mmCIF file of C-alpha atoms and ligand atoms in Angstrom:
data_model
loop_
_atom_site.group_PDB
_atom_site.id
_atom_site.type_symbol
_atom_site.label_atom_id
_atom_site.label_comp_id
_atom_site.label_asym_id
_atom_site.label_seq_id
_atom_site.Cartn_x
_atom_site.Cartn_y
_atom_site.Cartn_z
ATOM 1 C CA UNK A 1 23.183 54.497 -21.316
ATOM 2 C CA UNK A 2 24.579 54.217 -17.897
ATOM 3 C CA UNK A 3 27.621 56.492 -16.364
ATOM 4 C CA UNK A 4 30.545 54.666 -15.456
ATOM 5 C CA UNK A 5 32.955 56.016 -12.885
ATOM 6 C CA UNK A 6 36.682 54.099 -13.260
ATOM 7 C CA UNK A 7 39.891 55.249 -12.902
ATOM 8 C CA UNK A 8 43.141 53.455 -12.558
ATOM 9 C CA UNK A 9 43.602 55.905 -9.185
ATOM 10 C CA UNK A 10 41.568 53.165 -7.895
ATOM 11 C CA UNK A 11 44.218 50.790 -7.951
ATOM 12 C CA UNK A 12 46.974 52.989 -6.563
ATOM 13 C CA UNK A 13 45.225 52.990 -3.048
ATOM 14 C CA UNK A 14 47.570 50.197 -2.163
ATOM 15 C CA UNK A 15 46.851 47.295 1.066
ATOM 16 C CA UNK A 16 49.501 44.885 1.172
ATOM 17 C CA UNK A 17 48.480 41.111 1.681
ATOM 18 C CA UNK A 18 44.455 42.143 2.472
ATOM 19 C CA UNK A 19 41.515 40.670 1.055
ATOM 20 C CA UNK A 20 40.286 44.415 -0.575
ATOM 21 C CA UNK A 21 42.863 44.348 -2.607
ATOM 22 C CA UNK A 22 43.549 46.556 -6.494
ATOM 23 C CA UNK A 23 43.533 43.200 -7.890
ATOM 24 C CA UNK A 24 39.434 43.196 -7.652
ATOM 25 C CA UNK A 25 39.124 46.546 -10.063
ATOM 26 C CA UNK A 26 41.376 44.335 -12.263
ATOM 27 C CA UNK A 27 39.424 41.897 -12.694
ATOM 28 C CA UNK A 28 36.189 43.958 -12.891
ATOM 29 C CA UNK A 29 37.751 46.230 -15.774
ATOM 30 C CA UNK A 30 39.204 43.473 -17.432
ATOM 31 C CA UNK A 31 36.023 41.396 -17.379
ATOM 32 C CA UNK A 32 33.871 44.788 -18.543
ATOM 33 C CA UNK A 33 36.099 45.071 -21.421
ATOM 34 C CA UNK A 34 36.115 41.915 -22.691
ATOM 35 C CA UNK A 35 32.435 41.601 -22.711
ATOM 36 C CA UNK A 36 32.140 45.021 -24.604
ATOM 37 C CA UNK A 37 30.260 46.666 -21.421
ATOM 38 C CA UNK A 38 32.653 49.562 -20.596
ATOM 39 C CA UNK A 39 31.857 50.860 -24.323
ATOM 40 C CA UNK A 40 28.617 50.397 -23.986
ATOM 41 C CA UNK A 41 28.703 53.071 -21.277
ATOM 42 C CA UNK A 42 29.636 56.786 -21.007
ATOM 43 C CA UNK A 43 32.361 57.710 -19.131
ATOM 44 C CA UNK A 44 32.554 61.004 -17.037
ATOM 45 C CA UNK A 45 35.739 62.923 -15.799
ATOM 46 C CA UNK A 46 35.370 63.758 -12.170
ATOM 47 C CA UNK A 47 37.295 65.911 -9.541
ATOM 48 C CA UNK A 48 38.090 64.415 -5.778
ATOM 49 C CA UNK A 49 35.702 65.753 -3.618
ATOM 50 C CA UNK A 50 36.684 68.975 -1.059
ATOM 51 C CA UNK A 51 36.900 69.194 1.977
ATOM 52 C CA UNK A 52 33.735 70.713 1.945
ATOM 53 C CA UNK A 53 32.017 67.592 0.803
ATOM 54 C CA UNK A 54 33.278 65.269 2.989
ATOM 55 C CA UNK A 55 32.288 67.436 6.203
ATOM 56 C CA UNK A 56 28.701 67.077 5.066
ATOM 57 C CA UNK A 57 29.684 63.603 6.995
ATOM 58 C CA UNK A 58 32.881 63.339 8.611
ATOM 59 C CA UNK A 59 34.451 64.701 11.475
ATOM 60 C CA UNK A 60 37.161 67.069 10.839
ATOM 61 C CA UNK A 61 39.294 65.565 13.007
ATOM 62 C CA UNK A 62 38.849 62.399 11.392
ATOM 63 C CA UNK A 63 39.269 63.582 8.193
ATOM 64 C CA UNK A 64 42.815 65.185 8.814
ATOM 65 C CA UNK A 65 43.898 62.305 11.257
ATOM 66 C CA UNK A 66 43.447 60.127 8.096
ATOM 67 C CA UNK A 67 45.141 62.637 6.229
ATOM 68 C CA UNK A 68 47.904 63.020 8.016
ATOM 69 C CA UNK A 69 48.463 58.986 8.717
ATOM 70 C CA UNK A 70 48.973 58.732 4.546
ATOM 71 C CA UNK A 71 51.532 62.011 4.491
ATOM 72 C CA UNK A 72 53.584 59.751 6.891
ATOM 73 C CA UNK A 73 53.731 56.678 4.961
ATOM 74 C CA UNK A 74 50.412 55.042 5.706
ATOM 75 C CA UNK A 75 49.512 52.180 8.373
ATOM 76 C CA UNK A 76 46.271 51.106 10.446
ATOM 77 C CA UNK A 77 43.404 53.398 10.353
ATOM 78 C CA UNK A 78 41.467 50.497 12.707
ATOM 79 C CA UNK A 79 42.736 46.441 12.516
ATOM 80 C CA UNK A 80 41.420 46.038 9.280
ATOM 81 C CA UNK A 81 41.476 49.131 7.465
ATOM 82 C CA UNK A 82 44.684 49.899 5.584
ATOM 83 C CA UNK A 83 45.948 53.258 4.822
ATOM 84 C CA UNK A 84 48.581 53.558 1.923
ATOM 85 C CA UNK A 85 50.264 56.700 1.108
ATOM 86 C CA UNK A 86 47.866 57.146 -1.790
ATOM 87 C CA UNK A 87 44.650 56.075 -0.160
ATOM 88 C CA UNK A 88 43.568 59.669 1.118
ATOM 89 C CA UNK A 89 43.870 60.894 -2.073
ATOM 90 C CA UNK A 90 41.872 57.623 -3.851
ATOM 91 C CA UNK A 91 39.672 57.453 -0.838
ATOM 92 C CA UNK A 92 38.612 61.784 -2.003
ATOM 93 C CA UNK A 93 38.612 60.885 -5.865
ATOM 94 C CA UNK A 94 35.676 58.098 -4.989
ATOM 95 C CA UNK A 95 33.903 60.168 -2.917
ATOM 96 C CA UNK A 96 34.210 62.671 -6.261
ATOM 97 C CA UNK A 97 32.858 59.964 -8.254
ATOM 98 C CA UNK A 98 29.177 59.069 -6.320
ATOM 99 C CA UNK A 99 28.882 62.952 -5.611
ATOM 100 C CA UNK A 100 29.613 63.516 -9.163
ATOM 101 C CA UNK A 101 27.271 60.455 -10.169
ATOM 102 C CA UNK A 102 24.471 61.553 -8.106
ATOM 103 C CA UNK A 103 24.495 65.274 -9.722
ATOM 104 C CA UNK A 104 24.568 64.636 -13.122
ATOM 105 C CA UNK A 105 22.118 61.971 -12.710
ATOM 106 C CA UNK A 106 19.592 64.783 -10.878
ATOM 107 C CA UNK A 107 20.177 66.810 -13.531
ATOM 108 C CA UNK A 108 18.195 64.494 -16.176
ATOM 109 C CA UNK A 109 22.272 64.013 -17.680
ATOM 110 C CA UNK A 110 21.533 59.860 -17.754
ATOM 111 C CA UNK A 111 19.590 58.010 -15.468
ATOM 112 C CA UNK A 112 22.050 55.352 -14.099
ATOM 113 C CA UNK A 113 25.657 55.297 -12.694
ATOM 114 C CA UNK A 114 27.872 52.538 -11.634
ATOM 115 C CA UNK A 115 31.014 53.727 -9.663
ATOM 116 C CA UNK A 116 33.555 51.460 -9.457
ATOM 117 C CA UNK A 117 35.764 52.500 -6.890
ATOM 118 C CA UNK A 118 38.196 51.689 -3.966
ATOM 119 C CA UNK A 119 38.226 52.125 -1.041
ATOM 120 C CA UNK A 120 34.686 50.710 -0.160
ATOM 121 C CA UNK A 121 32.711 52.793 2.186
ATOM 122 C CA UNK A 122 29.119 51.326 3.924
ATOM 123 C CA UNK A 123 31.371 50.559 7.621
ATOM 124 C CA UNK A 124 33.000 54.089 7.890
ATOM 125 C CA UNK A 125 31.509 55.993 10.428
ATOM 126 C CA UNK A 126 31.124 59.936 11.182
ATOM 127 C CA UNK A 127 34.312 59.732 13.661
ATOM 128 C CA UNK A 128 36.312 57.189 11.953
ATOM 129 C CA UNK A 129 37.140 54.884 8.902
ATOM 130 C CA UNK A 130 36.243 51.200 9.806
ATOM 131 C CA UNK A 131 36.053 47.795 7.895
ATOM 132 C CA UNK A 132 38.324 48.564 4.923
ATOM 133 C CA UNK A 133 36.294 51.357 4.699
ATOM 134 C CA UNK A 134 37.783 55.102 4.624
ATOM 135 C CA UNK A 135 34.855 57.497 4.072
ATOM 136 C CA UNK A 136 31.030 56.377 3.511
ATOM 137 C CA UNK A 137 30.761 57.144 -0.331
ATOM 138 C CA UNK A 138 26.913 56.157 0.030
ATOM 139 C CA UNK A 139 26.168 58.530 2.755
ATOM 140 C CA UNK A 140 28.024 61.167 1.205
ATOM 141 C CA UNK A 141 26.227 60.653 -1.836
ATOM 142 C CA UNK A 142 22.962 60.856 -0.206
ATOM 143 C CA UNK A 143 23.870 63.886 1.697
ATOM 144 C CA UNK A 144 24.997 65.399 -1.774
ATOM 145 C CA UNK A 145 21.231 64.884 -2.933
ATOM 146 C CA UNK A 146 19.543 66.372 0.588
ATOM 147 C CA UNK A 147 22.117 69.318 -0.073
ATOM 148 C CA UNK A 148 20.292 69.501 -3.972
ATOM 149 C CA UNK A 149 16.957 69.767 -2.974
ATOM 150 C CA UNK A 150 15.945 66.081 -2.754
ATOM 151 C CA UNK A 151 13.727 64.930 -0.074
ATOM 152 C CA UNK A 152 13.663 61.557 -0.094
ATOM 153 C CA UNK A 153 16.456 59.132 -0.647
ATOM 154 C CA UNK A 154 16.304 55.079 -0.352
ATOM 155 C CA UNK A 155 20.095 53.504 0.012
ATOM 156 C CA UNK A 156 19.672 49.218 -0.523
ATOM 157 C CA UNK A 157 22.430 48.207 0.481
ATOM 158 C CA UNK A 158 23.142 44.504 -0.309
ATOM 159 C CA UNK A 159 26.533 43.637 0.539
ATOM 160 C CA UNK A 160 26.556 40.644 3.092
ATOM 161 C CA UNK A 161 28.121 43.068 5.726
ATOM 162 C CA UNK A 162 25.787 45.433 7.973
ATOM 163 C CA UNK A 163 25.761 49.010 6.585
ATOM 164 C CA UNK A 164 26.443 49.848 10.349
ATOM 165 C CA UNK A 165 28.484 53.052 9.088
ATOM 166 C CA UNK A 166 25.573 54.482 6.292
ATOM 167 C CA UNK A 167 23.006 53.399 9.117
ATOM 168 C CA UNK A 168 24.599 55.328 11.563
ATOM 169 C CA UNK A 169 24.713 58.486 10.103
ATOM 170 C CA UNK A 170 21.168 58.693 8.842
ATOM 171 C CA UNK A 171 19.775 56.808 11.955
ATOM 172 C CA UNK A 172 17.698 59.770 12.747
ATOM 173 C CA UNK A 173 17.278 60.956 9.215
ATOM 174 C CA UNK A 174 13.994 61.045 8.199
ATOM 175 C CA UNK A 175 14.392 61.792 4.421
ATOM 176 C CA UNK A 176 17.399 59.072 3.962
ATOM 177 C CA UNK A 177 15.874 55.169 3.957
ATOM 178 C CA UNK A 178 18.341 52.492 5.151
ATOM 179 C CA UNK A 179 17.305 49.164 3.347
ATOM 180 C CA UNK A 180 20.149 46.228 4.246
ATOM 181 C CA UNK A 181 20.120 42.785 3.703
ATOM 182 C CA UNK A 182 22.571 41.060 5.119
ATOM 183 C CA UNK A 183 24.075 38.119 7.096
ATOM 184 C CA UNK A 184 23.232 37.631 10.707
ATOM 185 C CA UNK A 185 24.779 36.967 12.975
ATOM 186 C CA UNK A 186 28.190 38.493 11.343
ATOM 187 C CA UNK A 187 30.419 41.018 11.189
ATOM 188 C CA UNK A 188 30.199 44.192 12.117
ATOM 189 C CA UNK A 189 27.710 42.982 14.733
ATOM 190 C CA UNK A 190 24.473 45.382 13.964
ATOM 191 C CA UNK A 191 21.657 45.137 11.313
ATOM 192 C CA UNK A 192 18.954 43.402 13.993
ATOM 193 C CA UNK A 193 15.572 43.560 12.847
ATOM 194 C CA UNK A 194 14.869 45.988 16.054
ATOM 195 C CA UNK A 195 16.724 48.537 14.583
ATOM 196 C CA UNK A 196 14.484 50.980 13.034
ATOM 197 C CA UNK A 197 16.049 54.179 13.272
ATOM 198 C CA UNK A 198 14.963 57.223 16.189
ATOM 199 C CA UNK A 199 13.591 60.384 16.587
ATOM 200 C CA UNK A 200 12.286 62.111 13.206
ATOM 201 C CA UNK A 201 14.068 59.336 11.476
ATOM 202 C CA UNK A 202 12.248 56.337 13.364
ATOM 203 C CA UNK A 203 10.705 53.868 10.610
ATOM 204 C CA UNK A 204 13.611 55.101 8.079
ATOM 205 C CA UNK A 205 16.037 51.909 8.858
ATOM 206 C CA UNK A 206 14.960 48.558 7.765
ATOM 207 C CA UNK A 207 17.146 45.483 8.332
ATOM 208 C CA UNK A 208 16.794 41.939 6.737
ATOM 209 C CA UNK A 209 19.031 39.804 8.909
ATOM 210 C CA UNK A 210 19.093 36.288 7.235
ATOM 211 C CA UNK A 211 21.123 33.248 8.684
ATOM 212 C CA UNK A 212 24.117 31.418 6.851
ATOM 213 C CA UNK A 213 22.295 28.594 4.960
ATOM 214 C CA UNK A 214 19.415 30.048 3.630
ATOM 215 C CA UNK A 215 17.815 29.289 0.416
ATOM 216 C CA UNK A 216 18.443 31.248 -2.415
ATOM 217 C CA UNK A 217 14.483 31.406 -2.993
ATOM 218 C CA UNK A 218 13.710 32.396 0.676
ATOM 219 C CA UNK A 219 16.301 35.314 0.303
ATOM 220 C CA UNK A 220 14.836 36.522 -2.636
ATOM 221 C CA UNK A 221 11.144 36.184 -0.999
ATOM 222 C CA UNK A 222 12.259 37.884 2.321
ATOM 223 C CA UNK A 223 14.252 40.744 0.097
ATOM 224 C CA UNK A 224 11.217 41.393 -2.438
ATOM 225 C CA UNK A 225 8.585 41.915 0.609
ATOM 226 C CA UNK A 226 10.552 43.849 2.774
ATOM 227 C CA UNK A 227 12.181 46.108 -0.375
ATOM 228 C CA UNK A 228 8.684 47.054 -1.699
ATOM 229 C CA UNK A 229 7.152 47.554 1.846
ATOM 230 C CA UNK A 230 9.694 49.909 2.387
ATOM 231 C CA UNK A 231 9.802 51.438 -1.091
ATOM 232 C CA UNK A 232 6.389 52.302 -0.785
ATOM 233 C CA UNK A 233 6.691 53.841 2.762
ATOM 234 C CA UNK A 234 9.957 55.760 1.502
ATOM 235 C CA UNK A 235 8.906 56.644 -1.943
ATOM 236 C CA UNK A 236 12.190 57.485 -2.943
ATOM 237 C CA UNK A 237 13.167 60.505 -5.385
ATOM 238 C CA UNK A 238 16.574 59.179 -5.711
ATOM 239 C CA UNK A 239 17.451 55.693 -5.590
ATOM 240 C CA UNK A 240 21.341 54.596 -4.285
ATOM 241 C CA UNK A 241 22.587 51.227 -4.443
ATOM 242 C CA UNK A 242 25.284 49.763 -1.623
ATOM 243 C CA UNK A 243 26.426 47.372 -4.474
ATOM 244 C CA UNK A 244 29.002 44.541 -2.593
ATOM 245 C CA UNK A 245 29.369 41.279 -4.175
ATOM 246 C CA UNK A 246 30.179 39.262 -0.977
ATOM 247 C CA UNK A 247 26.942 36.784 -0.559
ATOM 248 C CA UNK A 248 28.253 35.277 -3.302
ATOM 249 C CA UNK A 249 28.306 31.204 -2.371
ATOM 250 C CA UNK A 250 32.349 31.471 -2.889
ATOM 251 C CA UNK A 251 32.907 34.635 -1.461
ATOM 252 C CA UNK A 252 36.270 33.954 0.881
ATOM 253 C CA UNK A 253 35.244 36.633 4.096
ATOM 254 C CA UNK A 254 31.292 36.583 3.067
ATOM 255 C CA UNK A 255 28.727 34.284 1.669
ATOM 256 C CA UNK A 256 25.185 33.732 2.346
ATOM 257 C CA UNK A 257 25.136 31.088 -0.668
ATOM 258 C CA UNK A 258 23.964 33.564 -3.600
ATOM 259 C CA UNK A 259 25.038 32.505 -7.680
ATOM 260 C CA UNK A 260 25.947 35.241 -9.867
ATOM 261 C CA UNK A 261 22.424 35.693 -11.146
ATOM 262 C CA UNK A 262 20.881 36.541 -7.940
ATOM 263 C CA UNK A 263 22.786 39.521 -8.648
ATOM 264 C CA UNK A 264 20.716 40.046 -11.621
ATOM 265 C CA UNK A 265 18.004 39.870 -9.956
ATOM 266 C CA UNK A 266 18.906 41.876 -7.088
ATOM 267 C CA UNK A 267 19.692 45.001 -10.081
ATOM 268 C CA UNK A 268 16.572 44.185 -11.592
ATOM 269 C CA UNK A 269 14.836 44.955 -8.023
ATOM 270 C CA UNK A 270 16.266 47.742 -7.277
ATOM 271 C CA UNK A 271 15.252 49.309 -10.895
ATOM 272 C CA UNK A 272 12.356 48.678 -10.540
ATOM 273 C CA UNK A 273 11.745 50.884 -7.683
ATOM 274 C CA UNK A 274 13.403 53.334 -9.032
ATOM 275 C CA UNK A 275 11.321 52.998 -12.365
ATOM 276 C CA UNK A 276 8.044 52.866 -10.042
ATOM 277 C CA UNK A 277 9.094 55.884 -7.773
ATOM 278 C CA UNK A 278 12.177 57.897 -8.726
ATOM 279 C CA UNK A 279 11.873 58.299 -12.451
ATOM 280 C CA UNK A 280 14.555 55.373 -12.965
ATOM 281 C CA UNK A 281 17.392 57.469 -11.312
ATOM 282 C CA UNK A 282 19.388 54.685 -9.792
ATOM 283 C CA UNK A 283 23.460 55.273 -8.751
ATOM 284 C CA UNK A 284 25.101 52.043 -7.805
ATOM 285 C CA UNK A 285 28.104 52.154 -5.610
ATOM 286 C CA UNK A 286 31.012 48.977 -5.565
ATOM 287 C CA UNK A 287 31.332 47.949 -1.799
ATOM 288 C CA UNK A 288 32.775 44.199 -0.471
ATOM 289 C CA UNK A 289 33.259 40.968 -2.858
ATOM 290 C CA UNK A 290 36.277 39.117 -2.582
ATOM 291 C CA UNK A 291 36.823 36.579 -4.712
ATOM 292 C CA UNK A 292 38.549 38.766 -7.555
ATOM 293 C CA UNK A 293 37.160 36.392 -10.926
ATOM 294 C CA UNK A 294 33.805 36.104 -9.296
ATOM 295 C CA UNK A 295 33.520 39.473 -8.266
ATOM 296 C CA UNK A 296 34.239 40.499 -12.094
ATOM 297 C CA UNK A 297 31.102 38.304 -13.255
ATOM 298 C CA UNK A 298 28.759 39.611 -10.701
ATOM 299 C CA UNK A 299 29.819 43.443 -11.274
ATOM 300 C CA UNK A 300 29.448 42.147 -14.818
ATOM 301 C CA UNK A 301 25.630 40.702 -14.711
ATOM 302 C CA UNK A 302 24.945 44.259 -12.356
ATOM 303 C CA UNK A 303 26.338 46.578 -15.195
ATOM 304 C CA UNK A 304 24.698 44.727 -17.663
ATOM 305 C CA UNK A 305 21.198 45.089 -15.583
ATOM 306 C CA UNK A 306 21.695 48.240 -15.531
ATOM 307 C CA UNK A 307 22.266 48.974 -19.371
HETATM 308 ZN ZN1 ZN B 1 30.953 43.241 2.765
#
């Protein structure tokens, strides 16, 4: 079985005209249900995640100036990010859900958890939301699994954005790996191949930049050598997943030319290093993907990996 996170709180963390929009989680659920996934799964209640939890990561001061810019109706949190009047308290109930995910699936409770949530969170940084992103639900999750007693972590993160936010925090992190494949040069601006991480964490960060018109087979080559490299220097007790749809071919922001069943394969790859290192434990986090009836599929062809 596999632990699904939804809620229709998701949808209420509202953007206006903006491309990460409640109409992707629409799709998603309605594409889940049709194709008899969702009861295929279990699904967990959760609680939004204290204050507490989310200074394992954030500033405090970022945390309440977020806080306080829903309480007064919402705006800009940076030019792209949208805050609602809803969102802080969305943004805390996905945070709930990967923390959540990540204990029960230490505890031996299932093996694999999908959380689909909103807002997405790989660009949010310590001292402030960024890229859509409120707080890092990855990093948090990770830091929930330090906090347990794990020791080593690996976070792929295969959205076609930099991780800039996840790598940030854990650039000097020695028991957190950073694996990102992602399109280069692109937004947020980071993810060079140079960037390896410092200090005790040094070797812990591994990008994949790959330029806009690459072959589908040369991404998968250049993902499966540099993934199991790094696998086997990490060794991973815990294995996270930075799951954004956005290299799909039709993606509208992204794109780095991928079909639906490179996300298949993608899953499949990330299993298996959790099968050969972390006892299958596997939680898979929703990030980017913006084209709402393609996202649905690809979520679909993950979940369905995953099961
Ligand atoms: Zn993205």
């Amino acid at each position: 079985m596999v632990l699904l996170y939804t809620s229709p709180r998701f949808l209420q963390h509202h953007t206006g005209n903006h491309p990460e929009c409640a109409e992707r989680l629409e799709h998603i659920l309605g594409h889940l249900g049709a194709d008899g996934l969702t009861e295929r799964c279990t699904l967990p209640q959760w609680l939004p995640a204290e204050d507490e939890v989310l200074e394992s990561v954030h500033q405090e001061t970022m945390i309440r100036s977020l806080e306080q810019l829903a309480k007064t109706g919402g705006g800009r949190a940076d030019a792209d990010t949208v805050v609602g009047p809803e969102s802080f308290d969305v943004a805390r109930l996905a945070v709930g859900a990967v923390c959540d995910a990540t204990t029960r699936v230490l505890s031996g409770e299932d093996r694999r958890a999908l959380c689909l949530v909103r807002p997405p969170g790989h660009h949010a940084l310590r001292e402030t939301a960024m890229g859509f992103c409120l707080f890092n639900n990855i990093a948090l999750a990770a830091q929930s699994a330090l906090n347990q007693g794990i020791e080593r972590v690996l976070i792929v993160d295969w959205d076609v954005h930099h991780g800039n936010g996840t790598q940030a925090i854990f650039y000097d992190e020695p028991r957190v790996g950073f694996f990102s494949v992602h399109r280069w040069p692109f937004y947020p601006g980071t993810g060079d191949s140079d960037e390896t991480g410092t200090g005790a964490g040094l070797g812990t960060t591994r990008n994949v930049p790959l330029e806009f018109g690459i072959s589908q087979r040369a991404y998968r080559e250049a993902v499966m050598r540099e993934l199991e490299d790094f696998a086997a220097r990490m060794r991973p007790q815990l294995v996270l997943v930075s799951a954004g749809f956005d290299a799909h071919r039709s993606d509208p922001i992204g794109s780095l030319g991928l079909e639906v069943e490179d996300f298949a394969w993608l899953t499949a790859a990330a299993m298996a290093i959790a099968d050969s290192y972390a006892a299958g434990r596997i939680v898979s986090t929703l990030e980017g993907g913006y084209n709402p009836p393609v996202l649905a599929e690809c979520v679909a062809i993950h979940l369905e990996g995953l099961l």
